[in-house]
XYZ file of C-alpha atoms in Angstrom:
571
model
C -3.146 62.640 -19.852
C -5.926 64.185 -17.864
C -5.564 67.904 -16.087
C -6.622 65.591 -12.969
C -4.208 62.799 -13.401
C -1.373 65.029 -13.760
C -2.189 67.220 -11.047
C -2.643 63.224 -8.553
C 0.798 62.442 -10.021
C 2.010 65.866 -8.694
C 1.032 66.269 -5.120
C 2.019 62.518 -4.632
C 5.175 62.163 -6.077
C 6.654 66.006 -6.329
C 6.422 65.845 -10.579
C 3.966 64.166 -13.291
C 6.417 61.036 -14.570
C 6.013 57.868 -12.696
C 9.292 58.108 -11.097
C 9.718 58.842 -6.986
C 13.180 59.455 -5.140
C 12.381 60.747 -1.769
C 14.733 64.228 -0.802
C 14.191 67.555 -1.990
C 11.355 69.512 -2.295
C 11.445 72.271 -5.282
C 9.302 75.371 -4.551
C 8.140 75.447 -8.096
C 5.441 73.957 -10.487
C 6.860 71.856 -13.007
C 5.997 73.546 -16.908
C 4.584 69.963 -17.862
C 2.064 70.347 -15.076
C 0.891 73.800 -15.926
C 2.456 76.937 -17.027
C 2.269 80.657 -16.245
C -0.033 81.345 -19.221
C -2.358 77.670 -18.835
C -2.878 78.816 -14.905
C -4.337 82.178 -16.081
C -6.331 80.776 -18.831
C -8.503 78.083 -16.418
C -11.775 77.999 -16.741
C -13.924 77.510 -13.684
C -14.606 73.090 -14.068
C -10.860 72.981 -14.587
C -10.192 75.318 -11.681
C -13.366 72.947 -9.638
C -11.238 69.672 -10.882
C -7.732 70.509 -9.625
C -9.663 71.483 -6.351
C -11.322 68.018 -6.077
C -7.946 65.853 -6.753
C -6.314 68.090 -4.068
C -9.719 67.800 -1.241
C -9.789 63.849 -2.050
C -5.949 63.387 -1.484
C -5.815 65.371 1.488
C -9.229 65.070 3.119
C -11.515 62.123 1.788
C -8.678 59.526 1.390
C -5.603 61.439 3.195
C -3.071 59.804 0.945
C -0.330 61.986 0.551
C 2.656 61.664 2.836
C 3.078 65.784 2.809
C 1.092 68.918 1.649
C 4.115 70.563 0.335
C 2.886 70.158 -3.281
C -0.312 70.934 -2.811
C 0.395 74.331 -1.361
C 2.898 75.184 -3.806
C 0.317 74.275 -6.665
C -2.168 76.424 -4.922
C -0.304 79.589 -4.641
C 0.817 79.123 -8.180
C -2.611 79.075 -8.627
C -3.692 82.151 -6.772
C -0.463 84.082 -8.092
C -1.312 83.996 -11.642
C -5.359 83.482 -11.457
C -7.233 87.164 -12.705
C -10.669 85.925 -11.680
C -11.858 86.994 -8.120
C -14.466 84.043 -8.230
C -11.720 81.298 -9.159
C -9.014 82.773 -6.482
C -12.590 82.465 -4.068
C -12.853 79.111 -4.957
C -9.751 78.413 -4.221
C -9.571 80.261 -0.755
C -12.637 78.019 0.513
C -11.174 75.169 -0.619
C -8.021 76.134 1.219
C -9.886 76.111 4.900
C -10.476 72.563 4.456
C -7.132 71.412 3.029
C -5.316 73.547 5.751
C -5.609 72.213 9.373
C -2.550 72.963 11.256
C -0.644 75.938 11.926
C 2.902 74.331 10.338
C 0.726 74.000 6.688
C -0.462 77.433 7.217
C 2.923 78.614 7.687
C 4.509 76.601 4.752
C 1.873 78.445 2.950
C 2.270 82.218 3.806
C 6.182 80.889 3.234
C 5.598 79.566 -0.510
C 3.711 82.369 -1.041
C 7.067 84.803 -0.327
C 9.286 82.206 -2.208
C 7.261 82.310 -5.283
C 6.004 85.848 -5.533
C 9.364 87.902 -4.712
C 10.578 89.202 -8.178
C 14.282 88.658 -6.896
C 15.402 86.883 -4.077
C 16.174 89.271 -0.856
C 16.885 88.197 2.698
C 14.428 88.349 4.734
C 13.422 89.286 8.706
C 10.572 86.941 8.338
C 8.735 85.300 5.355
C 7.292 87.859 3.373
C 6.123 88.603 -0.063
C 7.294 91.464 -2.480
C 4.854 94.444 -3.504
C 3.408 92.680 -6.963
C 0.128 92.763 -8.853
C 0.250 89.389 -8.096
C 1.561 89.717 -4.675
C -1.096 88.749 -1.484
C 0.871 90.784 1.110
C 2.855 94.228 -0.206
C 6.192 94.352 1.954
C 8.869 97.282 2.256
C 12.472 96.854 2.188
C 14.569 98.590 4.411
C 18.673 98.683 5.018
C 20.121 97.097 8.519
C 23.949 97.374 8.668
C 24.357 97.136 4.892
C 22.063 94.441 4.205
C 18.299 94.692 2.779
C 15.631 93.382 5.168
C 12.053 93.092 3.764
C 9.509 93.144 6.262
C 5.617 92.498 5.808
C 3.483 95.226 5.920
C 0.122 94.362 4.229
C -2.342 91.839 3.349
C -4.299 91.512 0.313
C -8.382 91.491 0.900
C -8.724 87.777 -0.272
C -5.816 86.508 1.965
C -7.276 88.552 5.185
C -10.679 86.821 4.632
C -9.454 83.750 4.049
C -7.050 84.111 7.330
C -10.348 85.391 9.282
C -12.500 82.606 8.265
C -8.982 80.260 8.919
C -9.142 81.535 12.771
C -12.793 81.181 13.011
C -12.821 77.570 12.347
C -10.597 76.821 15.101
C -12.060 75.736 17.983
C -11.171 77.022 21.954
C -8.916 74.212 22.459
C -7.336 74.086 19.224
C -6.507 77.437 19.108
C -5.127 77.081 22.707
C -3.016 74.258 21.948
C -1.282 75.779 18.843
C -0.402 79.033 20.567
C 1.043 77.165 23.203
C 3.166 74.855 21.075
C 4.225 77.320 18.490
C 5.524 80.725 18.708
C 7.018 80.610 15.670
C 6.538 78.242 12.583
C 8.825 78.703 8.992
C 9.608 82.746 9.636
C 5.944 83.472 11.190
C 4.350 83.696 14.351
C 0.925 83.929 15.566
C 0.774 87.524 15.789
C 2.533 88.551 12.565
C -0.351 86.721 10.718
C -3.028 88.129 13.582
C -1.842 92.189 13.198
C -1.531 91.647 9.231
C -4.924 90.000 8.637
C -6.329 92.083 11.337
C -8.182 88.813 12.488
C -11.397 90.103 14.870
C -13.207 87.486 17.380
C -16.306 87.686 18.827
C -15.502 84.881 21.270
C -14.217 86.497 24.466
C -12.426 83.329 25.442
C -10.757 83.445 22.208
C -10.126 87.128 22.812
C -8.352 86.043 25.821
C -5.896 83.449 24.348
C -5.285 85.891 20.965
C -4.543 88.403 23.860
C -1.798 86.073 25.078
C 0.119 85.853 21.693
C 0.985 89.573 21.936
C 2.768 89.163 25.434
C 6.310 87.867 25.909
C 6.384 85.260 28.295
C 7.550 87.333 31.382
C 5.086 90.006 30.768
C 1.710 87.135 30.344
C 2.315 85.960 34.029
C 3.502 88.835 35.598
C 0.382 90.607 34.456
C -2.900 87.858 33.643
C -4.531 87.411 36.444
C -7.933 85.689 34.580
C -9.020 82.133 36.243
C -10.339 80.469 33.298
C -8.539 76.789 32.751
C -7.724 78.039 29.050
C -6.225 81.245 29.547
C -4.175 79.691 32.593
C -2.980 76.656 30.613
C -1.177 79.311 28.537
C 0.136 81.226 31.125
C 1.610 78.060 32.946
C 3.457 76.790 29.501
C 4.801 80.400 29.427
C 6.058 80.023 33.303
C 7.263 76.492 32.594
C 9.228 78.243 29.504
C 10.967 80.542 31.889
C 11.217 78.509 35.494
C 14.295 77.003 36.060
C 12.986 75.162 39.192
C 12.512 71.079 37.973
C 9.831 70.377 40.597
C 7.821 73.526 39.527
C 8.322 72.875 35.703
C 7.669 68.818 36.551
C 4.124 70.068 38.319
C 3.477 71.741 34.726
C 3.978 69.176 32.716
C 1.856 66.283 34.647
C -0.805 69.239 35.238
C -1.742 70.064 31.598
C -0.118 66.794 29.663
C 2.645 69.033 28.096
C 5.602 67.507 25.382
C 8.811 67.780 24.557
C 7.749 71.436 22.213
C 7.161 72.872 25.522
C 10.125 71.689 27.912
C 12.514 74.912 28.738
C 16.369 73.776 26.891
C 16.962 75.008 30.480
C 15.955 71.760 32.269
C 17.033 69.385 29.304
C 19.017 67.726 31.872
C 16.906 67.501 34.659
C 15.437 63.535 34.549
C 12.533 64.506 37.128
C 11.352 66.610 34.504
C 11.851 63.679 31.915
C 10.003 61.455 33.549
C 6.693 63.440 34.000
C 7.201 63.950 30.089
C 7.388 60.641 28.673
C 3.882 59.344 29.179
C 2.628 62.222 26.941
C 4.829 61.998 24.226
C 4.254 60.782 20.470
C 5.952 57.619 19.366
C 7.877 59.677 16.492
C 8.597 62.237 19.344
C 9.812 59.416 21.580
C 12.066 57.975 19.205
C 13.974 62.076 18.777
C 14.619 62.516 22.885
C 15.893 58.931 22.953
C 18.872 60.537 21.028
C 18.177 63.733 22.708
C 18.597 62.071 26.030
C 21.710 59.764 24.873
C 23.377 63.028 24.206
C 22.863 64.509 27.479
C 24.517 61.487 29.169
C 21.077 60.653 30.882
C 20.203 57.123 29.460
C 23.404 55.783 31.381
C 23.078 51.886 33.198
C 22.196 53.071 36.787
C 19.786 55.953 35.722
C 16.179 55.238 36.763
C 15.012 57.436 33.852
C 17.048 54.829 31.188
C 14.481 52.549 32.687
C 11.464 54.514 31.610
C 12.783 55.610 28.620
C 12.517 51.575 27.795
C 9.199 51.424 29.184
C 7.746 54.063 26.761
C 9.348 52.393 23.586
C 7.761 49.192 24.879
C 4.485 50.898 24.898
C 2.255 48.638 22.416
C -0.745 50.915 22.205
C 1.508 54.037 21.348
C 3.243 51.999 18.503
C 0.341 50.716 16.851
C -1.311 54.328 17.189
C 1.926 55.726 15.363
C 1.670 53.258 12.346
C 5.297 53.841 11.734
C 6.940 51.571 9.030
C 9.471 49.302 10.205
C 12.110 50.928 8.158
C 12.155 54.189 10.412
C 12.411 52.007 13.454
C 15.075 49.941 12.100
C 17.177 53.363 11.428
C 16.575 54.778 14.729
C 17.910 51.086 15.972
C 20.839 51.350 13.709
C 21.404 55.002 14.744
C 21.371 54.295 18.250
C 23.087 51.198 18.801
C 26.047 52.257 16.660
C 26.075 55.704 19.156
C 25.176 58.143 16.224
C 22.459 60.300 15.810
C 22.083 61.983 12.393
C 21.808 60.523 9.232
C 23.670 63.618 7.582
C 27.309 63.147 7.681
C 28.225 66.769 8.501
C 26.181 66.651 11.414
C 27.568 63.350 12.671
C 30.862 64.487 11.808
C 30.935 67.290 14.726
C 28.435 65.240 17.240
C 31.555 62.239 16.705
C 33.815 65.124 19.079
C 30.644 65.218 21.738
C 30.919 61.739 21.730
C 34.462 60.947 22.477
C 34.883 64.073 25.390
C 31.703 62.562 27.136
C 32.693 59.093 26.516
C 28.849 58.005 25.754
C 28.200 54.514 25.688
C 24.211 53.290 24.013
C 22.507 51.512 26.711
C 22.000 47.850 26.569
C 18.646 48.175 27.872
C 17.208 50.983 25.343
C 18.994 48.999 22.383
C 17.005 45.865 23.489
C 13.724 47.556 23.451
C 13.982 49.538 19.921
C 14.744 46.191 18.615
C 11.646 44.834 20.063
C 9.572 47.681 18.931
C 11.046 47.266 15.379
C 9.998 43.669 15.469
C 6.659 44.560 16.509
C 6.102 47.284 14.137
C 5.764 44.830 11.120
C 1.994 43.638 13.063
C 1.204 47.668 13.612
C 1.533 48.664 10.013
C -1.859 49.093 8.389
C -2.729 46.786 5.586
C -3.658 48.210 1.565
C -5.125 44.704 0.561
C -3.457 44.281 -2.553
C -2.367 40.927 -3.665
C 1.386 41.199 -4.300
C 4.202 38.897 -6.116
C 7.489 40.592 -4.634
C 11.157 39.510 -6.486
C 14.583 40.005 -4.205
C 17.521 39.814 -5.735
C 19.309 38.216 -2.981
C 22.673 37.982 -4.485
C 25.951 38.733 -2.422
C 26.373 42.126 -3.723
C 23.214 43.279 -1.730
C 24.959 42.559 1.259
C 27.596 45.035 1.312
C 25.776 47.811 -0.362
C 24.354 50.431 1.743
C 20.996 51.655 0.741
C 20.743 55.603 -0.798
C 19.130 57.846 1.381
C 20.190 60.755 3.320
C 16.980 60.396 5.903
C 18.405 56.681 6.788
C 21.630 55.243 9.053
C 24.012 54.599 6.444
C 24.369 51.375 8.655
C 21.475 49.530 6.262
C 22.141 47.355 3.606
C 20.234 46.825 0.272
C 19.473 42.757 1.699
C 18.135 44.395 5.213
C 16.156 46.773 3.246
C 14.428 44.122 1.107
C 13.709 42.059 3.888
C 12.107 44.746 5.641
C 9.869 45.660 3.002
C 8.595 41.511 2.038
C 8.189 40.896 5.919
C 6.442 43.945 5.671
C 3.795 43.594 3.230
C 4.019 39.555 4.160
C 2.452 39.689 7.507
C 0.153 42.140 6.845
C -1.015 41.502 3.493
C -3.475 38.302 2.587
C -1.880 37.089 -0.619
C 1.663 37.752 -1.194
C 4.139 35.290 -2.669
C 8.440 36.333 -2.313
C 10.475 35.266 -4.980
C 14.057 35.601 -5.811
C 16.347 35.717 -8.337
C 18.940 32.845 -9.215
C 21.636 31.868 -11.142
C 20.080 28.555 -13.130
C 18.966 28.879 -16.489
C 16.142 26.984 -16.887
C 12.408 27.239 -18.065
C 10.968 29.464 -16.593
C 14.547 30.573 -15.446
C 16.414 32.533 -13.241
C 13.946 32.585 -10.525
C 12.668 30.006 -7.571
C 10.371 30.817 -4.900
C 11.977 32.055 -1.201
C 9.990 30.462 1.059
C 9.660 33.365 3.928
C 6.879 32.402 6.545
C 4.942 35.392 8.333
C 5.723 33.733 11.818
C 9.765 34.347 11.227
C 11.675 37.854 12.865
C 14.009 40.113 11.212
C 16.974 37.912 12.179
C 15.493 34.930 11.305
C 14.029 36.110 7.844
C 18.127 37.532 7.174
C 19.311 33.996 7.765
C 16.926 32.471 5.759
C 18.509 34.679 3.071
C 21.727 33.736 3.902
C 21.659 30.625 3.730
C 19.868 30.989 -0.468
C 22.703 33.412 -1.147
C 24.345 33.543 -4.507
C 27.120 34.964 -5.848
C 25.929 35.903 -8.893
C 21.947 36.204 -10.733
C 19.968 36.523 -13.463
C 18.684 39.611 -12.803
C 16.203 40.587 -15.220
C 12.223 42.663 -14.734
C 10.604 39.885 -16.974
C 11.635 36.735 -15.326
C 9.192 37.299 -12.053
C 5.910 38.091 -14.849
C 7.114 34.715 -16.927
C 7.543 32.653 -13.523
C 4.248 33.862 -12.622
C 2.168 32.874 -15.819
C 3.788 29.368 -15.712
C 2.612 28.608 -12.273
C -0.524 30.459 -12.537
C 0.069 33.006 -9.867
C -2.627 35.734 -9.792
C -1.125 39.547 -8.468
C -2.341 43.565 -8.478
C 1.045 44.395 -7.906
C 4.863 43.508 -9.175
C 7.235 44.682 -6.746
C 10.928 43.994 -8.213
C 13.137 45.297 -5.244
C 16.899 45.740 -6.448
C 20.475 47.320 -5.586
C 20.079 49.041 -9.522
C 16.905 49.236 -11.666
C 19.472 49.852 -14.398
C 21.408 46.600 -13.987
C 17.549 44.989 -14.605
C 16.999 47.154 -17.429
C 20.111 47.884 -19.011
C 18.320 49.735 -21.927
C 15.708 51.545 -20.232
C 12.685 48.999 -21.505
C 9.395 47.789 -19.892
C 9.058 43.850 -20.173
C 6.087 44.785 -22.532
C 5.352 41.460 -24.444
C 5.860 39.062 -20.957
C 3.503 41.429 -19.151
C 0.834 41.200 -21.872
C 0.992 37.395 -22.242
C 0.963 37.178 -17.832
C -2.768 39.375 -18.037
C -3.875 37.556 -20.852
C -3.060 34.143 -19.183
C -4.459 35.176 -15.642
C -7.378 37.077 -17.451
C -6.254 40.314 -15.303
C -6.175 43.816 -17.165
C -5.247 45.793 -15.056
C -1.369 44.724 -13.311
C 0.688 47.194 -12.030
C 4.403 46.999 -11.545
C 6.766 48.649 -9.134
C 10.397 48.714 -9.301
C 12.572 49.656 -6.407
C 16.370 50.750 -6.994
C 17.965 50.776 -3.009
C 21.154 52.310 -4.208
C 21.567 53.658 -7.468
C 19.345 57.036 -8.306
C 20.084 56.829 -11.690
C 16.066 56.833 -13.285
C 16.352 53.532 -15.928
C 12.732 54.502 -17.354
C 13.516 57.986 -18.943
C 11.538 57.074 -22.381
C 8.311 56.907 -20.301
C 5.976 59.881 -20.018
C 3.619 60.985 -17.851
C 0.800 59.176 -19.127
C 2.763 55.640 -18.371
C 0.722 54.114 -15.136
C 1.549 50.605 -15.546
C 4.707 51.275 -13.747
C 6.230 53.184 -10.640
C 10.533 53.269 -10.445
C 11.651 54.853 -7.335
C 14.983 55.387 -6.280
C 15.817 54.180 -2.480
C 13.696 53.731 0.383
C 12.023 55.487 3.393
C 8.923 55.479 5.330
C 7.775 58.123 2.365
C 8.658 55.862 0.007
C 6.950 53.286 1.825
C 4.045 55.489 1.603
C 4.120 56.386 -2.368
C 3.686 52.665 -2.567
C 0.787 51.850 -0.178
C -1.161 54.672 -2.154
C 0.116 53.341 -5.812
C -1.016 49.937 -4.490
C -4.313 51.387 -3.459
C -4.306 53.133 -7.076
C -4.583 56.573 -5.738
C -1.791 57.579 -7.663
């Protein structure tokens, strides 16, 4: 396989094998990818060709789900490089990949992580004095305990962070000091005095100015006019003020979000209520849970009612493109009165619960549930044809789907549903099929006739009513039903409790998918199979060369993404 291809697998699905399971992310590249001694020995169209894969799946197409990857390959890249034209290279290529201040964090982070001979703990994300090392540190001792604080930036990294500042404009630069202090261990003016970033701009002179007050000092002591400079100092004074009206005038003045509201005035709905029209759908759907803890989203409270008029908000839904899987967990969250998905943290929010006696509100319940139904129309199309299997057998009704980032409330049938109704009424050509228990030719499958026009509810009693005990599960039977009747498809989806109950010995329906292309003259099929409970990977024979196939191992609205993009054939 290709330097390219394996470096697309990568930054999509967190290794080279075609094999996804959304959780944690490992701040390492895998050997398989490219070792220690490969990275050094790169010539400069290698070097040009990891860059390209990396611009096009972040810039050009904006594909991947999260740049984690792609910075961790790219200060394994810089760490072990020699050549000050390559690590150049890379550094330009960097100011287009890197447009926020969180991905510019996670990168000075990474670059501590990965270049610290031994771990120490640290004051703030810093990176150990190494040949290798882009920012020498010094360790001191704080009531027994080594602290490594930064000290230094390399040449190439204080260009690179000059250049990064540059680019911003007045009003981005504005908005990010305002919003973030602090981002993964570093703040504005840590990076700032260690790059010794210089601007010409006097406005942006102004606002760097800023990040190197506290917040009582800034408005005691600015006393500049300009609409930038004050924006700053008001979020600053809104920061501090206890006084609702004051902070209320704030927020409605300069559009702020829930990043900027003082924990002070959490409480306080008049402050709520001048927040809501400017939040994000994503950031709607945290307060709701937010506010349900604070006791504020009660029956008689006027602000419960325009907490329900933001969810109903069509324009901000269809802007946030969410998948209906992360509104159906924030439903399930909510109406069963719990707010993580992690058990520990449930566990002590459970006591919260009982002392305040908090009871979800009818009305907010009612208008998630709408937004989930209308989030199946929002979701952008890939325009794939699809043939999707179910195996909509009564075991998929009691098993909860595997995922620590969804309500534990979800079942493996709700989960299936989701994702046909999904890629049914959004899709032009998809046909649903489902498993059975009747042997006959073709066998063990029948279609299941779900029509775009039906709801969630609707779609589940559909199911319900087809439900069988037991079924021939098996990955071959949807290609075989598919050649008889003639059924032309880019994409198998096979969506299961357990890949391995499908595949009991770990091998690709090889000889039914060869005779479906050659009947539908197609070459070029691609098959997905999705395990909702069981992580176990059924495919470990395959290498990373294998694209006919994608397993992954539950689902969430990242998942849902891997497989818009593998439909797409970006990965």
């Amino acid at each position: 396989m290709s330097l390219a291809l394996k470096v697309q697998k990568y930054i999509h699905l967190g290794h080279e094998y075609p094999f996804f399971v959304d959780g944690k992310i490992i701040v390492a590249v895998p050997e398989k990818l490219l070792t220690a001694d490969e990275a050094k020995s790169l010539t400069r169209s290698e070097c040009v060709q990891i860059l390209d894969v990396i611009k096009k799946a972040v810039i050009r197409v904006n594909s991947v789900f999260r740049t984690n990857e792609v910075l961790i390959l790219i200060v394994f890249l810089l760490k072990h490089l020699k050549d000050p034209e390559l690590k150049s290279l890379i550094y330009e290529a960097l100011l287009e990949v890197i447009t926020n201040f969180n991905d510019l964090t996670l990168f000075l982070k990474y670059r501590t992580v990965m270049t610290e001979a031994s771990p120490l703990p640290t004051e703030a994300h810093a990176e150990t004095n190494s040949e290798t090392s882009e920012a020498r540190t010094e360790t001191t001792v704080e009531n027994g305990s080594p602290v490594t604080t930064k000290t230094h930036f390399s040449i190439g990294l204080r260009n690179f962070l000059q250049k990064w500042y540059d680019k911003r404009s007045v009003e981005e630069l504005t908005e990010m000091i305002a919003e973030h202090r602090k981002l993964n261990g570093w703040r504005h003016k840590d990076i700032l005095t260690l790059a010794h970033v210089k601007f010409t701009d006097d406005v942006k002179k102004k606002i760097v100015d800023t990040a190197f007050k506290r917040g009582s000092q800034l408005v005691a002591e600015t006393t500049d006019e300009d609409a930038i400079v004050k924006k700053l100092v008001d979020v600053c004074r809104a920061r501090m003020s206890e006084d609702p009206r004051e902070v209320s005038e704030i927020v409605s003045q300069h559009k702020l979000r829930f990043d900027h509201l003082p924990s002070a005035l959490y409480k306080s709905p008049e402050v709520w209520e001048k927040c809501l029209p400017h939040l994000r759908y994503s950031e709607l759907l945290n307060c709701v849970h937010i506010l349900q803890d604070l006791n504020l989203l009660t029956s008689q409270s006027p602000l419960t009612k325009k907490v329900g008029f933001a969810l109903g908000n069509t324009k901000t839904l269809k802007e946030a493109k969410l998948h209906p899987i992360q509104l159906y967990t924030e439903l399930q969250l909510y109406e069963h009165n719990e707010r993580y998905t992690e058990n520990v943290h449930e566990t002590h929010r459970a006591k919260k619960v009982a002392k305040l006696k908090l009871i979800p509100s009818k009305e907010i319940v009612k208008k998630l549930r709408t937004a989930f139904e209308q989030s199946f129309d929002c979701y952008p199309a890939t325009g794939a044809r699809l043939i999707i299997t179910i195996d909509n057998r009564h075991g998929m009704y009691n098993k909860k789907i595997l995922s620590k980032h969804l309500s534990k409330h979800i079942t493996c049938i709700e989960a299936s549903v989701i994702i046909a109704l999904t890629y049914l009424k959004r899709e032009r050509d998809v046909k649903i099929l489902t498993f059975t228990d009747e042997e006959t030719d073709p066998g063990g499958i029948e279609v299941l006739a779900l029509q775009k026009s039906m709801s969630f509810e609707d779609a589940i009693k559909f199911c319900e009513t087809r439900k069988r005990k037991v079924t021939l599960h098996s990955l071959e039977l949807p290609w075989n039903f598919a050649k008889t009747k003639g059924f032309k498809a880019d994409v198998f989806l096979t969506i299961t409790d357990s890949v391995v109950r499908c595949a009991p010995l770990g091998k690709l329906p090889t000889q039914e998918i060869n005779a479906y292309k050659k009947a539908v003259n197609m070459s070029n099929v691609r098959h997905i199979v999705l395990g909702l409970s069981n992580p176990k990977r059924a495919f470990e024979s395959l290498g990373p060369e294998e694209g006919r196939i994608l397993e992954i191992a539950g689902f969430t609205s990242n998942t849902a993404k891997v497989m818009d993009e593998y439909l797409k054939r970006t990965i």
